[in-house]
Coordinates of C-alpha atoms in Angstrom, one line a residue:
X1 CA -14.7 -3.8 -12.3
X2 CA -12.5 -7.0 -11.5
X3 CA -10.4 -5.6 -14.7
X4 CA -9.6 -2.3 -12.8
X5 CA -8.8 -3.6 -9.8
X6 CA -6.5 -6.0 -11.6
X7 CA -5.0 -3.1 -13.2
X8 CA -4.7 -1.3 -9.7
X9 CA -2.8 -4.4 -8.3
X10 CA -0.4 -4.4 -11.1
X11 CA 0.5 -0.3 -10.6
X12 CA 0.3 -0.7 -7.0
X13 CA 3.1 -3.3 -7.0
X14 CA 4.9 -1.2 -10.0
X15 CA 4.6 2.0 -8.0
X16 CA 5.9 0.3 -4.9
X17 CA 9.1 -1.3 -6.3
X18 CA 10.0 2.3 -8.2
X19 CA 9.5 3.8 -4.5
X20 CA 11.5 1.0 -2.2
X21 CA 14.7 1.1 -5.0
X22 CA 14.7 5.1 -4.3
X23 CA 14.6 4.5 -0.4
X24 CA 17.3 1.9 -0.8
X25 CA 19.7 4.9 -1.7
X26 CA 18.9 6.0 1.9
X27 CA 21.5 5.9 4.7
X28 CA 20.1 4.4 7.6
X29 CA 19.6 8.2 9.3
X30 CA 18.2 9.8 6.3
X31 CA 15.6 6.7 6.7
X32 CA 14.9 8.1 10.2
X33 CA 15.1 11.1 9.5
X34 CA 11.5 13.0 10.2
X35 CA 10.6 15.7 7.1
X36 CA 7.1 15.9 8.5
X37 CA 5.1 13.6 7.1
X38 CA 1.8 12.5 9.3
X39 CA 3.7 9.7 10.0
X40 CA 6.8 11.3 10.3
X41 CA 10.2 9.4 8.4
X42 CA 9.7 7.9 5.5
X43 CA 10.8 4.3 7.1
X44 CA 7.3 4.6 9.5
X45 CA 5.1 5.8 6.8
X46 CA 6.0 2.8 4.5
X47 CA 5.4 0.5 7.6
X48 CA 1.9 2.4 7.5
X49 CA 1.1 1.5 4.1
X50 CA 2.2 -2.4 5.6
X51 CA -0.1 -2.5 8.4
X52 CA -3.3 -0.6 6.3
X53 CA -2.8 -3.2 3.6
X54 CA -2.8 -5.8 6.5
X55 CA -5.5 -4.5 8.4
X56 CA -7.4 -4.4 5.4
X57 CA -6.5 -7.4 3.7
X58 CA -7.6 -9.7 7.1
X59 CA -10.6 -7.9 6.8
X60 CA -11.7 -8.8 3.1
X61 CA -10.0 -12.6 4.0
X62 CA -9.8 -13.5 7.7
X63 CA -6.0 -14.3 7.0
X64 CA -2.6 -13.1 8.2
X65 CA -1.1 -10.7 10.9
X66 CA -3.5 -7.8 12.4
X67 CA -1.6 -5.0 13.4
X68 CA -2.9 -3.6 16.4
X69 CA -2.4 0.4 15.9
X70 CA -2.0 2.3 12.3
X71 CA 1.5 3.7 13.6
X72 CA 2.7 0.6 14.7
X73 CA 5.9 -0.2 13.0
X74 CA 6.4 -3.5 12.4
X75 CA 9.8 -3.4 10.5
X76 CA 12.8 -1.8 11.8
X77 CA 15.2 -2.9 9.4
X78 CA 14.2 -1.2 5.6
X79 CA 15.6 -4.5 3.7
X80 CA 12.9 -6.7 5.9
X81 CA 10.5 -3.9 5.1
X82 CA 11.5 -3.9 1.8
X83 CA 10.6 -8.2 1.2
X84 CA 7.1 -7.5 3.2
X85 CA 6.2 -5.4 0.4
X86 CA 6.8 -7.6 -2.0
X87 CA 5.2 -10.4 -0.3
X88 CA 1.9 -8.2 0.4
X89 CA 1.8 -6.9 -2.9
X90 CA 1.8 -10.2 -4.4
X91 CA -0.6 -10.9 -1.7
X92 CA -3.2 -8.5 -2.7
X93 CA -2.2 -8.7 -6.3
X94 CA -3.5 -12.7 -5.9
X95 CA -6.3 -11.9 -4.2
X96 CA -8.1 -9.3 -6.5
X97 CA -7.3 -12.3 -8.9
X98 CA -9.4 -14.6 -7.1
X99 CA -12.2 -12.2 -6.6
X100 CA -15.6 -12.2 -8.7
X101 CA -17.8 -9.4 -10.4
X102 CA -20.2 -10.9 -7.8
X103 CA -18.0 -10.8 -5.1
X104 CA -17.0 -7.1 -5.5
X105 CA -20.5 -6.5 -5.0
X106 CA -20.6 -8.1 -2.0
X107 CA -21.0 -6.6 1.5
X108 CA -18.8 -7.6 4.5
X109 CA -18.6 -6.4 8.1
X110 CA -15.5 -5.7 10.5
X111 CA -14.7 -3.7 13.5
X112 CA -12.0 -0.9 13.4
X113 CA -8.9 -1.2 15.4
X114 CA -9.2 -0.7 18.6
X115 CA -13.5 0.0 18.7
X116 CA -16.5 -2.4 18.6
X117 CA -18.2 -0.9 16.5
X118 CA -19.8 -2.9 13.6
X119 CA -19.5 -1.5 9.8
X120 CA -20.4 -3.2 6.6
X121 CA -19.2 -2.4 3.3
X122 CA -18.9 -3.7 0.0
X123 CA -15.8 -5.2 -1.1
X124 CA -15.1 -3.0 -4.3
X125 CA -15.3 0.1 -2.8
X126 CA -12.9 -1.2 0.0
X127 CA -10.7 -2.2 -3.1
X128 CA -11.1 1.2 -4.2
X129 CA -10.1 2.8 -0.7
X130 CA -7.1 0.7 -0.1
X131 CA -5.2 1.7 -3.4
X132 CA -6.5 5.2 -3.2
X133 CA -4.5 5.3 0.2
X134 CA -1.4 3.8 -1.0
X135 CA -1.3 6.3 -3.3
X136 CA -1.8 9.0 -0.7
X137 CA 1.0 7.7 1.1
X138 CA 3.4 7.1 -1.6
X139 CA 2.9 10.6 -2.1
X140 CA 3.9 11.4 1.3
X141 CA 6.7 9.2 0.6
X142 CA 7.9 11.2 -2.5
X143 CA 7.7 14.3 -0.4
X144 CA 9.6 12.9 2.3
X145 CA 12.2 12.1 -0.6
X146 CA 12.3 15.4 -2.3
X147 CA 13.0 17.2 1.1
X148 CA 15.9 14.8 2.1
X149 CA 17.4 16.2 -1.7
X150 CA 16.5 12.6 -3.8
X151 CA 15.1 13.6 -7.0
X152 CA 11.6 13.2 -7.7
X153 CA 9.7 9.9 -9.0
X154 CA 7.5 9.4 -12.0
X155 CA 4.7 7.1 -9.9
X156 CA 1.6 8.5 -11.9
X157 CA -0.6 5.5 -13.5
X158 CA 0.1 6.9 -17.0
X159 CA 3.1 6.5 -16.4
X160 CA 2.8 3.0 -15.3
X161 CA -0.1 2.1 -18.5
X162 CA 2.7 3.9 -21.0
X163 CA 5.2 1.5 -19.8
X164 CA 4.9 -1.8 -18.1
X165 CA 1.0 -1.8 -17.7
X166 CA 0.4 -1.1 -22.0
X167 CA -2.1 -4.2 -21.9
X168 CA -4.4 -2.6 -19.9
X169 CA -4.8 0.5 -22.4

């Protein structure tokens, strides 16, 4: 399984870069601009994917910022945004790297935003959940995209194993 999450890290960082250099052809309204996404523009729903991949990622390590709310936005400016990505995708990218068949298997507990409650899962299907939901959003992303007239991206794995990520075919 450490393999396919390895894999996962390597499109999630692919996917990301193709979708950031198609919002970098944004003006700063069409940015804004709310197509009706859940999290309305496109600049808040890529600060959601931030703040779940941070949320998540001080869960599985104890380390870095915990956003407080899942619509917070913690970058105003997209080329700011824009360099958090990278950073977190590298992030993630190095810590599937570090993680174990053993430690995939392992259980660990944390509270959600905001509650008390207690809930303990294992680390691989967290894994699998947190680049499940980028993908999700990215699709948002894309439709927030296609609405504001940008043409469509090509963001399917495939696409992503026929190209840059042919080793892991």
């Amino acid at each position: 399984m450490r393999d396919h999450f390895r894999m996962f890290a390597a499109y999630n960082g692919w996917a990301n870069n193709l979708l950031y250099q198609a919002a970098a052809a944004l003006t700063p309204e069409e940015l804004r601009t709310d197509k009706g996404a859940f999290f309305g523009p496109l600049l808040n729903t890529l600060n959601h994917i931030m703040v779940a991949d941070r949320v998540w990622l001080h869960r599985l390590t104890g380390e870095g910022m915990l956003p407080t709310a899942l619509d917070q936005v913690l970058y105003t400016d997209f080329e700011a945004l824009r360099d958090a990505r990278i950073a977190e995708d590298a992030r993630l990218a190095a810590y599937v790297e570090g993680l174990t068949e053993e430690a995939l298997d392992e259980s660990f507990t944390f509270s959600p935003i905001g509650k008390t409650d207690r809930i303990t899962q294992k680390r691989g299907v967290t894994l699998s959940h947190v680049f499940n939901h980028q993908t999700h959003h990215r699709g948002q992303c894309h439709a927030t995209l296609t609405a504001l007239g940008k043409p469509s991206l090509t963001l399917d794995l495939i696409y992503f194993l026929r190209s840059e990520g042919k080793a892991w075919l």
